[in-house]
Coordinates of C-alpha atoms and ligand atoms in Angstrom, one line a residue:
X1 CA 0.0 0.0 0.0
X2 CA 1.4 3.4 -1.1
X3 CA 0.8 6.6 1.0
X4 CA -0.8 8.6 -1.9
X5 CA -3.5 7.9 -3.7
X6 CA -3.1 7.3 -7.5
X7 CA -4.9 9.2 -10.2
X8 CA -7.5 7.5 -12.3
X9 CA -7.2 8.3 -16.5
X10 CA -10.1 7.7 -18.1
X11 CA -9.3 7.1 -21.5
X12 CA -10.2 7.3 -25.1
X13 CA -8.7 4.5 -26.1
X14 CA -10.3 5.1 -30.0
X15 CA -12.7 3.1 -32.5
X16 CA -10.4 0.1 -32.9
X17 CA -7.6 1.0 -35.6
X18 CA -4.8 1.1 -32.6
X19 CA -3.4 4.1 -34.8
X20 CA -6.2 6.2 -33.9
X21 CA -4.9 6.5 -30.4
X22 CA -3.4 9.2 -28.8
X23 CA -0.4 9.5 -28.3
X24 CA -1.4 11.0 -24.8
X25 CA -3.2 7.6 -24.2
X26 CA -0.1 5.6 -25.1
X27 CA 2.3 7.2 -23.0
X28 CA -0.5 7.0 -19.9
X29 CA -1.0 3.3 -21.0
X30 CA 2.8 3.0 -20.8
X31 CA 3.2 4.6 -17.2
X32 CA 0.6 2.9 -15.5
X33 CA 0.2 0.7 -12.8
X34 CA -3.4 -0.9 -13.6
X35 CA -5.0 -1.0 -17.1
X36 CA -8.6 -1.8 -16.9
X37 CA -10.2 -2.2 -19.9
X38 CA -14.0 -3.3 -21.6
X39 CA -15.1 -5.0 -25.0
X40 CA -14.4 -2.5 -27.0
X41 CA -11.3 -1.2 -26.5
X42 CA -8.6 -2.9 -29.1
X43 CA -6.4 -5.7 -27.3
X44 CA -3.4 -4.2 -29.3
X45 CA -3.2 -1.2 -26.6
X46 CA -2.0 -3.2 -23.9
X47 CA 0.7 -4.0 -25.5
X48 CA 2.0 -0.5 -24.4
X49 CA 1.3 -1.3 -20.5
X50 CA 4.6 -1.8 -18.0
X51 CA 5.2 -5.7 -18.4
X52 CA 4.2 -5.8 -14.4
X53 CA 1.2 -3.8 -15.0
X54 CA -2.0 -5.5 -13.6
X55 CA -4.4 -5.7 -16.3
X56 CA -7.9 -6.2 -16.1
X57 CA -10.7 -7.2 -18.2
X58 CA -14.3 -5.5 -17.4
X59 CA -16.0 -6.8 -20.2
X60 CA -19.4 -5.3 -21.4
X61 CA -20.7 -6.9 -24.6
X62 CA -24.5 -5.8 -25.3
X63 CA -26.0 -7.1 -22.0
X64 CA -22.8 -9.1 -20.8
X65 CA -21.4 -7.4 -18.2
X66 CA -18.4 -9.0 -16.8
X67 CA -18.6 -6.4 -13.8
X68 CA -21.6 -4.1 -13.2
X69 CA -20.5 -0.7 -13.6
X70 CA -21.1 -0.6 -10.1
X71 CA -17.9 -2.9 -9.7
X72 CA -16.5 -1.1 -12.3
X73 CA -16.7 1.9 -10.4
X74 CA -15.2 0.4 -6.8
X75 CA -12.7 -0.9 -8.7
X76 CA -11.0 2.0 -10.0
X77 CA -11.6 3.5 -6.3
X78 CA -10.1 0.5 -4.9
X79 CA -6.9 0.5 -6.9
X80 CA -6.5 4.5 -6.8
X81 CA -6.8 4.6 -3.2
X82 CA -3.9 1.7 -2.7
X83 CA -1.9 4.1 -4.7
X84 CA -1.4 2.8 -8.0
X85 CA -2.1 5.1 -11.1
X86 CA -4.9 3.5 -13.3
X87 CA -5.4 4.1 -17.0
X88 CA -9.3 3.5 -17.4
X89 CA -9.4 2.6 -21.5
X90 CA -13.2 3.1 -23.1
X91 CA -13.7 2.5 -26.7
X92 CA -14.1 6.0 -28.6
X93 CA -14.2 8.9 -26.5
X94 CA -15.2 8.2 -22.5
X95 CA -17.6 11.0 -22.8
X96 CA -19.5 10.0 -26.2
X97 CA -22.0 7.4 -24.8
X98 CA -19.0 6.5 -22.9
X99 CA -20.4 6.7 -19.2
X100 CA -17.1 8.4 -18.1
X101 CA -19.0 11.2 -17.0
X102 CA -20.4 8.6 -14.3
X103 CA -17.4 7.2 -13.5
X104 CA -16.1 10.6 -13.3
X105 CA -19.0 12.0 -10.7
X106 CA -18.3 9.0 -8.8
X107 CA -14.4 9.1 -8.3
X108 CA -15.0 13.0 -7.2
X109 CA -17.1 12.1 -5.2
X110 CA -14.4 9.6 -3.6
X111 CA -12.2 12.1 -3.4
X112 CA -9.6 10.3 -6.2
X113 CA -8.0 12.6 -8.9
X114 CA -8.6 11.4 -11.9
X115 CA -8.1 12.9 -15.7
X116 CA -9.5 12.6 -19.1
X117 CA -8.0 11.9 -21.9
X118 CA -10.7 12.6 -24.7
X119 CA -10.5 10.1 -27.6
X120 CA -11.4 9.2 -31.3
X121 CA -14.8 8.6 -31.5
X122 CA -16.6 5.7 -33.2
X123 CA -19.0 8.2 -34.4
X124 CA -17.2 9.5 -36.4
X125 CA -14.7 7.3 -37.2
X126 CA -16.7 5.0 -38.0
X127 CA -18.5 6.5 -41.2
X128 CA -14.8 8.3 -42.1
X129 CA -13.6 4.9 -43.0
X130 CA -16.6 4.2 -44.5
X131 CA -16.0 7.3 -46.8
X132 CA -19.0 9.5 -44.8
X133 CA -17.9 12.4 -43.8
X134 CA -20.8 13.3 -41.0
X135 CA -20.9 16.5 -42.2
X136 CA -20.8 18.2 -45.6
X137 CA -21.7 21.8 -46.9
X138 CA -23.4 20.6 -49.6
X139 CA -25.7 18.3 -47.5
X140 CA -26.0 19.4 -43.9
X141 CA -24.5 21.6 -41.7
X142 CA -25.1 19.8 -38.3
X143 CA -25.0 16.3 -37.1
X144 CA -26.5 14.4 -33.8
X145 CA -25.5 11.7 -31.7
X146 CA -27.9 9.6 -30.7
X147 CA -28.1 6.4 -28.1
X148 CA -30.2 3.6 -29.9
X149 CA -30.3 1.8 -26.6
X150 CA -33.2 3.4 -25.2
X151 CA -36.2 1.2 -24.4
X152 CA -38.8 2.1 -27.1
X153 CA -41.6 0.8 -24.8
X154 CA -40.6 3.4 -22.4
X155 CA -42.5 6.1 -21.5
X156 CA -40.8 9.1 -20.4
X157 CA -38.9 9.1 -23.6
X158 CA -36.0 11.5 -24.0
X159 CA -36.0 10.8 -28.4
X160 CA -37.5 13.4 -29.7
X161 CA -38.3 11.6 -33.3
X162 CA -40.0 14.4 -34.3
X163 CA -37.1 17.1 -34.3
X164 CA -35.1 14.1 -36.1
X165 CA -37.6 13.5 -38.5
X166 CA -38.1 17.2 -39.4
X167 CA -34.1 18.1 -39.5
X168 CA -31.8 17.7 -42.6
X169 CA -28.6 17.0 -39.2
X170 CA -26.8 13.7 -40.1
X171 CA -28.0 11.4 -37.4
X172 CA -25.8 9.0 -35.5
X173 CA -27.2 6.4 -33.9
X174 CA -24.9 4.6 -31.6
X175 CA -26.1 1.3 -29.8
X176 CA -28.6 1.1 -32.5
X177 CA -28.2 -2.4 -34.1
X178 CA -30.8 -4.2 -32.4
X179 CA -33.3 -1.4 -32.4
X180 CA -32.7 -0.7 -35.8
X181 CA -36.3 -1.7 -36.9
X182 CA -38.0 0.5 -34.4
X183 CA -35.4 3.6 -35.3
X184 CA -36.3 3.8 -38.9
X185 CA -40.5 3.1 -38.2
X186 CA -40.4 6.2 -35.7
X187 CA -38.4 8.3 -37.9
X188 CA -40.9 7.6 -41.0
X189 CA -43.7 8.1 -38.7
X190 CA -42.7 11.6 -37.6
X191 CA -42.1 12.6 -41.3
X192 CA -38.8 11.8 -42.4
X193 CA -38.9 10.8 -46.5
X194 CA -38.3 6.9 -46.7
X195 CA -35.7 7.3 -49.2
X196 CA -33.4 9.2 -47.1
X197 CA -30.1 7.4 -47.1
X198 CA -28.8 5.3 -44.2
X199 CA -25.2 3.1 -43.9
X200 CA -24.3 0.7 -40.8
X201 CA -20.8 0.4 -40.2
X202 CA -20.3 -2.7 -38.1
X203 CA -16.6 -2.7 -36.4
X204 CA -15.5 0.8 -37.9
X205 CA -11.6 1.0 -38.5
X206 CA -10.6 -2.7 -38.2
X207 CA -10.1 -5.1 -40.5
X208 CA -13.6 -6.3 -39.8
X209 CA -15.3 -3.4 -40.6
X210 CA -18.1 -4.2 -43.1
X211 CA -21.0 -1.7 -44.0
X212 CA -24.3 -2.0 -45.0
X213 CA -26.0 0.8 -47.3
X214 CA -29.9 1.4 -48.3
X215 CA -32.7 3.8 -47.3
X216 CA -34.7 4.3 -44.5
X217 CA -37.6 1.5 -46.5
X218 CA -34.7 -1.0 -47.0
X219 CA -32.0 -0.8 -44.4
X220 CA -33.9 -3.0 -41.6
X221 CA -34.5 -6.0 -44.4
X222 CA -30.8 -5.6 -45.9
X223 CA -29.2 -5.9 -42.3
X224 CA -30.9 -8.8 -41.6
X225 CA -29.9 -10.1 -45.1
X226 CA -26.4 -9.9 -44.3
X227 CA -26.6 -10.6 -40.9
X228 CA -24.8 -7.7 -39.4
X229 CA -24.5 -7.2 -36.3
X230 CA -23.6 -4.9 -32.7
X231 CA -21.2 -3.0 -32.5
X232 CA -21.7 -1.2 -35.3
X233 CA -22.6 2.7 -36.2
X234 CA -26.1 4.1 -38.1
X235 CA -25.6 6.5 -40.1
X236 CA -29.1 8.4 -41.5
X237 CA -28.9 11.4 -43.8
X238 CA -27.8 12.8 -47.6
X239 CA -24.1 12.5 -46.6
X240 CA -24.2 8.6 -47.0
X241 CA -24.5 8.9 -50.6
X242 CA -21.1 10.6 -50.6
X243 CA -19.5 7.2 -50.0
X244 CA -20.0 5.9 -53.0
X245 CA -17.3 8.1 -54.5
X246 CA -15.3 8.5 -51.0
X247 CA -15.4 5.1 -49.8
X248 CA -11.4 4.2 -49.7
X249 CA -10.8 2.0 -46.9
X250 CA -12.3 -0.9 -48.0
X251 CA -10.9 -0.3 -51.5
X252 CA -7.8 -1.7 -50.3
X253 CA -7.0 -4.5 -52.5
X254 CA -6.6 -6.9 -49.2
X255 CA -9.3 -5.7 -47.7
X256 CA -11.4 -8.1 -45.8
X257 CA -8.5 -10.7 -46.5
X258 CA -8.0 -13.2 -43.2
X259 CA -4.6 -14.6 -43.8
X260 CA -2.7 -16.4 -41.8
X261 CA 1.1 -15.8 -40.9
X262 CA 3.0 -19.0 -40.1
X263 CA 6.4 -17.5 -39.4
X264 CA 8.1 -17.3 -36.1
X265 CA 6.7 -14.0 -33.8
X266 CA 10.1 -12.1 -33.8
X267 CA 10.5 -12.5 -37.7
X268 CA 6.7 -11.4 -38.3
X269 CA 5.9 -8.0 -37.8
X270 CA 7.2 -6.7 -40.9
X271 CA 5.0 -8.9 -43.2
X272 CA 1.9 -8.1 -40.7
X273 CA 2.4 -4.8 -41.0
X274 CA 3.0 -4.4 -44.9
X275 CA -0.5 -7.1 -45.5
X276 CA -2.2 -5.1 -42.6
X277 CA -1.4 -1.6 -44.5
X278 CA -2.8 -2.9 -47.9
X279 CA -6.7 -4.2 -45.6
X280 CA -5.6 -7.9 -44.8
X281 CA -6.4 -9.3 -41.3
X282 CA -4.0 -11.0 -40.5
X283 CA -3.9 -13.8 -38.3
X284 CA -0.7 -15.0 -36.2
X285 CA -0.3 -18.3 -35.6
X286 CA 3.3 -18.6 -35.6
X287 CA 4.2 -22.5 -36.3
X288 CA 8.4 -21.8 -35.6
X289 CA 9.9 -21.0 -32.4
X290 CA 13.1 -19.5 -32.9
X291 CA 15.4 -20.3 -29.8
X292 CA 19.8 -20.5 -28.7
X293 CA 20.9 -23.9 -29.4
X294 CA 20.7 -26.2 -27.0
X295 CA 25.1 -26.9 -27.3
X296 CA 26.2 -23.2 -27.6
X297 CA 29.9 -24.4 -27.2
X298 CA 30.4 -25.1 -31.1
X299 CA 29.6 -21.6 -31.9
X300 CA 31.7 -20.0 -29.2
X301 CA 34.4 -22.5 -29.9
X302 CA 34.5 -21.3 -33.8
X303 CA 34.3 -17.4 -32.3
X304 CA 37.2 -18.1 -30.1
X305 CA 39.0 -18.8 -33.1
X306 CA 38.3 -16.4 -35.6
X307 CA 41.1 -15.3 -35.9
X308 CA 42.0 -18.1 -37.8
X309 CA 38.9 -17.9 -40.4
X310 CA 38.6 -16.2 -44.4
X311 CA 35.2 -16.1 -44.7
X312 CA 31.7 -16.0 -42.6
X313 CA 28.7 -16.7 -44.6
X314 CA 25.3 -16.0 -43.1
X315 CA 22.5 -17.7 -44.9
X316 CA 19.4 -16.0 -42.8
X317 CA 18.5 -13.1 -40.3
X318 CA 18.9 -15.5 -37.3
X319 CA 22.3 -16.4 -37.9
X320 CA 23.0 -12.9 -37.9
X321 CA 21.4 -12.3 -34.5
X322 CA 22.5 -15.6 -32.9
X323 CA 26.3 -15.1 -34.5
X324 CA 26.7 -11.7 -32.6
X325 CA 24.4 -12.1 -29.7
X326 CA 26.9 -15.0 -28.5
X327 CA 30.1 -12.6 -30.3
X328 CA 28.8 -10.1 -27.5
X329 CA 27.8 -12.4 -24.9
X330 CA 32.3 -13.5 -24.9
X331 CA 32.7 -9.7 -24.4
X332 CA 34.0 -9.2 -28.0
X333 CA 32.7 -7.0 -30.5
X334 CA 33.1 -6.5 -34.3
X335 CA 36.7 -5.7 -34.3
X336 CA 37.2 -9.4 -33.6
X337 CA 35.9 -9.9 -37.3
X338 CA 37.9 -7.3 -39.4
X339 CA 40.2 -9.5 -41.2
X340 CA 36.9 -11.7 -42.4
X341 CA 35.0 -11.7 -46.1
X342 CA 31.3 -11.8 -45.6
X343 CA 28.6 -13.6 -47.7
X344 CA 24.9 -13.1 -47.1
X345 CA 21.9 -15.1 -48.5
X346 CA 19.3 -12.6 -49.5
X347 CA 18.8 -9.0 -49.4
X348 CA 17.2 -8.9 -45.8
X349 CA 19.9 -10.9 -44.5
X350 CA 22.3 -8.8 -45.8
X351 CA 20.9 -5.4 -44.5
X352 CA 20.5 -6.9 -41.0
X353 CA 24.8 -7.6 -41.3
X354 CA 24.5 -3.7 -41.8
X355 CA 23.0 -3.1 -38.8
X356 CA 26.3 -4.4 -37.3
X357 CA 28.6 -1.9 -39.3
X358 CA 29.1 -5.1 -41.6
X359 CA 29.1 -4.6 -45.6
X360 CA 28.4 -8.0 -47.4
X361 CA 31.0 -8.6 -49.6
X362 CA 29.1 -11.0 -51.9
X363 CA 25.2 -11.1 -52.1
X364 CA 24.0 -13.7 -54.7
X365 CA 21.9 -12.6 -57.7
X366 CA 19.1 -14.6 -56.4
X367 CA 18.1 -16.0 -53.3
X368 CA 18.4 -19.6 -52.8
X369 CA 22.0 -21.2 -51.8
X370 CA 22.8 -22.4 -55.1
X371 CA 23.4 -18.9 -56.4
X372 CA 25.7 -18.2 -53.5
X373 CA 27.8 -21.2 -55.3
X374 CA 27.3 -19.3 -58.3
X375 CA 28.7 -16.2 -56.7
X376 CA 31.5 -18.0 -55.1
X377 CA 32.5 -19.4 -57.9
X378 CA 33.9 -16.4 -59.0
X379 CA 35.9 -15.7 -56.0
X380 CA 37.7 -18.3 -55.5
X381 CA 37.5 -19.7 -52.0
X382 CA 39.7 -23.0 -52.5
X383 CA 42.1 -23.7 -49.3
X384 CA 40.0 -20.6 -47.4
X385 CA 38.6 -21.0 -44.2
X386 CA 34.8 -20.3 -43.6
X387 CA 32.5 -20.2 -40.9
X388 CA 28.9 -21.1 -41.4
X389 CA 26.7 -20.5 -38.6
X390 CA 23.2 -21.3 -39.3
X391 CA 20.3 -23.4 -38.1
X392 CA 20.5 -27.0 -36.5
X393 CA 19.4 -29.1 -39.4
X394 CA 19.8 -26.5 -42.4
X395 CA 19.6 -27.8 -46.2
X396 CA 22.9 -29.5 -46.8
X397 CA 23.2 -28.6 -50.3
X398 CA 25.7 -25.4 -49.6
X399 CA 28.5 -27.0 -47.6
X400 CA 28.3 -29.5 -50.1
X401 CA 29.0 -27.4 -52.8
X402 CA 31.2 -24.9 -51.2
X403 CA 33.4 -28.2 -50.1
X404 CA 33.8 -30.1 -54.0
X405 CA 34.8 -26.1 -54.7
X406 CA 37.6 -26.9 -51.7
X407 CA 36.9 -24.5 -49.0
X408 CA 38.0 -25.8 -45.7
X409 CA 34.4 -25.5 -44.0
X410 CA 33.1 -25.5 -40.8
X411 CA 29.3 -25.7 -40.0
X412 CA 28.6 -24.6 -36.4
X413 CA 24.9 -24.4 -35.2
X414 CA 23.7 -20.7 -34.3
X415 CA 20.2 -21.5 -33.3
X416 CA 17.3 -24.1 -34.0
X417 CA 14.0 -24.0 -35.1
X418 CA 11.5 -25.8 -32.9
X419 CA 7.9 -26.3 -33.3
X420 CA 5.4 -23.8 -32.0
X421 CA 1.8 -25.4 -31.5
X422 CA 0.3 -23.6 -29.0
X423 CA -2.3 -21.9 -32.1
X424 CA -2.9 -25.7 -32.8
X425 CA -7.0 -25.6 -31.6
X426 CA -7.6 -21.8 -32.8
X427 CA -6.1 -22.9 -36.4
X428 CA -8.2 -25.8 -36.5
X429 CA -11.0 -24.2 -35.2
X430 CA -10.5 -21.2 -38.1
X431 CA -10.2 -23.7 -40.5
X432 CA -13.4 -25.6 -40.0
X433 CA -15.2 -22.9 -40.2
X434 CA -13.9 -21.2 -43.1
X435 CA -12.8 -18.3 -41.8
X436 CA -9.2 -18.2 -43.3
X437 CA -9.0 -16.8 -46.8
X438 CA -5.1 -17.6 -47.3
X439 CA -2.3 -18.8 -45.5
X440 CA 1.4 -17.8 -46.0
X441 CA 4.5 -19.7 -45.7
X442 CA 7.8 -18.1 -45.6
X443 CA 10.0 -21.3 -45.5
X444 CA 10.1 -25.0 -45.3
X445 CA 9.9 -25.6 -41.7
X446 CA 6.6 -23.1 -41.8
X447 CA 5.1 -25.8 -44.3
X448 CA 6.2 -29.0 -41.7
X449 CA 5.7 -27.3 -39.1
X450 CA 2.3 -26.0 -40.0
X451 CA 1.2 -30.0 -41.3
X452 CA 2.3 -31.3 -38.2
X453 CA 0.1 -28.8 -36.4
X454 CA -3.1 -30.1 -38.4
X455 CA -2.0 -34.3 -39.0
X456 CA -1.5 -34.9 -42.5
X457 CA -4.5 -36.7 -43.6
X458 CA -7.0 -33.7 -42.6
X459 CA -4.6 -31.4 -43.9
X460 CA -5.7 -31.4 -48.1
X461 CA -9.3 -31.5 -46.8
X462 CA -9.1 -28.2 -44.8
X463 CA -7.2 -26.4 -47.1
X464 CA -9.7 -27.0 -50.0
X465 CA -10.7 -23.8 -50.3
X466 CA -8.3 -21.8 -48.5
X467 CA -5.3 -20.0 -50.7
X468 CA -1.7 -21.3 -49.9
X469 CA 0.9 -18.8 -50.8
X470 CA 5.1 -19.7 -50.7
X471 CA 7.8 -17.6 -50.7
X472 CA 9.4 -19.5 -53.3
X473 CA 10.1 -23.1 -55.4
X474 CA 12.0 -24.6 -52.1
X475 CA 9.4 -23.7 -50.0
X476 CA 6.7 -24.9 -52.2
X477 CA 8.2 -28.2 -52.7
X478 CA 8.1 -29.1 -49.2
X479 CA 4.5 -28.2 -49.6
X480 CA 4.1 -30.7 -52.8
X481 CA 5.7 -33.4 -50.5
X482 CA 2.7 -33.2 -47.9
X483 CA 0.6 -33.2 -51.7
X484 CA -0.2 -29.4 -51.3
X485 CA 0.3 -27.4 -54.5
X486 CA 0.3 -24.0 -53.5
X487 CA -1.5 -21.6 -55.3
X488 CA 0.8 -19.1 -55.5
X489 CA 4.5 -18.7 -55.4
X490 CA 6.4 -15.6 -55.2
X491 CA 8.5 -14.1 -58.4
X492 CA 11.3 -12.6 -56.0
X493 CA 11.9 -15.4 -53.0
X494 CA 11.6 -12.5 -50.1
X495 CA 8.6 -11.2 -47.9
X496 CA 7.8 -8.3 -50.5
X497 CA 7.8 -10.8 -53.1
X498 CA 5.4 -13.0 -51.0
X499 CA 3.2 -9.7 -51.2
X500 CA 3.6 -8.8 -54.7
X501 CA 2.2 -11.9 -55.3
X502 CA -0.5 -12.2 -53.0
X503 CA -1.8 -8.8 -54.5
X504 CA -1.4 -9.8 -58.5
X505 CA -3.5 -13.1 -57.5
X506 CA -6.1 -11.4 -55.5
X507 CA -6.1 -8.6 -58.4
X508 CA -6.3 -11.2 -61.5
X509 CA -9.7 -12.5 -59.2
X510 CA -11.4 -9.1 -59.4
Ligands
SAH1 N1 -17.5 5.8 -26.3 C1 -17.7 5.1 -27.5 C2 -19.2 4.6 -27.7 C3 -19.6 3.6 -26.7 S1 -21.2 3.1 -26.9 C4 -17.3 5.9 -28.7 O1 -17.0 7.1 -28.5 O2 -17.1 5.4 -29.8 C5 -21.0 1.6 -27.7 C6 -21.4 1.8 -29.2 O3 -20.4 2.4 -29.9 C7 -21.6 0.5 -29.9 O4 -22.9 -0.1 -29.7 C8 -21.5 1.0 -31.4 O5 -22.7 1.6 -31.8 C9 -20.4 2.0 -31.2 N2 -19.1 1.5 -31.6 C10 -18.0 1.5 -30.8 N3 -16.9 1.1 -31.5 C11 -17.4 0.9 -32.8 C12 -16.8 0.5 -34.0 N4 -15.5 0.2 -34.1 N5 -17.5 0.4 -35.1 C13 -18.8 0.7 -35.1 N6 -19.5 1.1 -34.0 C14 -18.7 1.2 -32.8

């Protein structure tokens, strides 16, 4: 127990694209000491939190309330008063529809600090990435928010369906999904023309978003008709009919896209982010664990005695990391390698070596370890000394050839590649219920790995109608070998390549 009590933020934690946060959020996400946080606040954010942050889920999906607000409330009065500082995230903005002014009240009237950190709201986000811009000059010059929750059976009714009828304001229903029916009925009643244009945007900003278009006669019958569902935003008024020459989100030619990533965590981001960027959803379920080997003495042996070496040749990212992680690790750095040629396998391998203050002295013209031969061949390496650290149980084709061309060769094991199947059940389940578009594979031991995860003979059956994309012809042998023939392979073997060719297939379908 601390001696002051901490302050509560109650923040606007935005729509769900985890860019649309403040950066005031993040860095109050990133000092404190609880993180409470509801249904609709993205997952992504607590990624920012302290790693001994205590973070807790208050749920809140339509009627399922993990904690009352009640609980809610004592909660955040609890942890203040025991001193820690508590970031409070709501979806949107805690003061649209929010019930942070409650929370609020209720803290004053506790006597915690708190503060509010105002945030993007769903209201409008929402129909911005829809292409609706909630107000327009040309259509309306002011716009309403709206809860949708209210009771229509009620009787002291704050809606006043008559001033929303008679007003050319954008309306904003929030909340509104399940009352939709009864929305539209009153607004016709009161007077509003039936072909006034309405749009539901169900999960605004996210990869999920999907919207729904029609007119105040149709919407209610084309909802149902796709089946879409809370949380989502109603838009009602002339500026809806702007999106179908602003729409641009989901023009993205991913858009919509589930794919799965196979690779290892660590090595994934970059592909996540460049598929994520272009509308995919991607979907992690790394099949690779990437770890030190279990017998690091080889490697530190062959770094003991570098001096004696011509030539290091790194053949992936890993052994880049692994090589100098354990070069560090002996208290050594880079000057221990300044008499040394370097070779690289593949543009990415090559510009992590830079990152080291290391220039690649050969980089093959393509990317698999025969051009490296090719390359070699030029240079001459007979009677030299090389070091190749790499994975436990690499290809074996590149020592071969790098021995018949008489290099003295020594293969030392920088790290292994385990198997990762902790996303065995969610991957199965996905599958089964075809909701996995395309799955990528970014080397052989994603492909193994990734059959192992599902047993072989189920394997061709749930893939029927899934795409399977490889980074290149070695990769999708392996995949021919379990009698998968992928469906498309990359032109240039590397991660942008894998892209390239994800968006020319997806393109060509159009
Ligand atoms: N404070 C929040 C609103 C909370 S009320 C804000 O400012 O956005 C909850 C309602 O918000 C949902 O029922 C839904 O109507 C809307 N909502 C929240 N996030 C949404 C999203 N990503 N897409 C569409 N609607 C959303």
């Amino acid at each position: 127990m601390k001696d002051k009590t901490g302050t509560v933020y109650l923040i606007g934690a935005g729509p769900g694209d985890p860019g649309l946060l403040t950066i005031k959020a993040k860095d109050c996400i990133e000092h404190a000491d609880v993180v409470v946080y509801d249904y609709l606040a993205s997952p992504f954010l607590l990624d920012y939190a302290k790693s001994d942050a205590q973070i807790i889920y208050v749920g809140k999906k339509g009627g399922d309330h993990t904690l009352s607000q009640n609980k809610i409330n004592l909660l955040l009065v609890d942890k203040a008063k025991q001193g820690f500082d508590v970031a409070r995230l709501k979806g949107g903005d805690p003061f649209v529809f929010g019930r942070g002014g409650e929370e609020a009240q209720m803290l004053l009237s506790h006597g915690v600090p708190y503060e509010v950190i105002p945030g993007v709201t769903s209201a409008i986000a929402a129909p911005a990435y829809a292409g609706i811009p909630v107000t327009h000059r040309d259509h309306t010059s002011f716009v309403s928010f709206i809860t949708g929750h209210e009771d229509p059976t009620k009787k002291d009714t704050s809606m006043q369906w008559d001033v929303y009828a008679k007003s050319n304001a954008t309306l904003v229903f929030l909340m509104g999904v399940k009352n939709l029916e009864n929305i539209v009925k009153n607004l016709i009643k009161h007077g509003k023309p039936s072909d006034t244009p309405v749009a539901l945007v169900r999960w605004g900003t996210t990869a999920r978003q999907q919207t729904v278009t029609g007119t105040l006669e149709n919407i209610a019958e084309r909802v149902k008709q796709a089946n879409l569902k809370s949380p989502a935003i109603i838009v009602i008024g002339h500026v809806v009919s702007l999106r179908d020459e602003l729409s641009w989100f989901d023009k993205r030619p991913l858009f919509g896209k589930r794919i799965v990533i196979t690779r290892a965590r660590a090595q994934s981001s970059g592909l996540v982010s460049t598929l994520s960027k272009l509308g995919a959803l991607c979907i992690e379920i790394p099949t690779i664990q990437i770890a030190p080997p279990e017998d690091t003495a080889p490697l530190k042996e062959s770094i003991k005695n570098i001096k004696n070496y011509d030539w290091l040749i790194f053949t992936s990212v890993n052994g880049v990391k692994y090589f100098f992680d354990t070069l560090f690790d002996m208290g050594k750095d880079v000057r221990a390698l300044g008499h040394l040629k370097f070779a690289c396998i593949g543009p990415v391998t090559k510009e992590r070596l830079k990152d080291y203050g290391i220039i690649s002295d050969i980089l093959p013209e393509t990317y698999r370890a025969e051009s490296v031969i090719d390359a070699f061949s030029t240079l001459g390496i007979k009677d030299k000394k090389v070091l190749l650290p790499r994975a436990k149980l690499a290809r074996t084709i590149l020592p071969e050839e790098l021995t018949k061309m008489g290099a003295r060769l020594d293969e030392v094991t920088a790290y292994e590649t385990r198997l990762n199947a902790d996303g065995k059940e969610e991957l199965i389940s996905l599958l089964e219920n075809n909701e996995i578009d395309a799955i990528t594979f970014t080397s052989s031991s994603t492909v193994s790995n990734f059959i192992s995860l599902l047993e072989l003979k189920e394997a061709k059956k749930l893939l029927k109608n899934v795409v399977t994309a490889s980074i290149g012809p070695i990769t999708s042998d392996t995949a021919r070998s379990f009698d998968i023939e992928p469906d498309i392979e990359a032109k240039e073997y590397t991660i942008q390549g894998l892209v390239d060719s994800l968006l020319t297939y997806y393109e060509s379908r159009k």
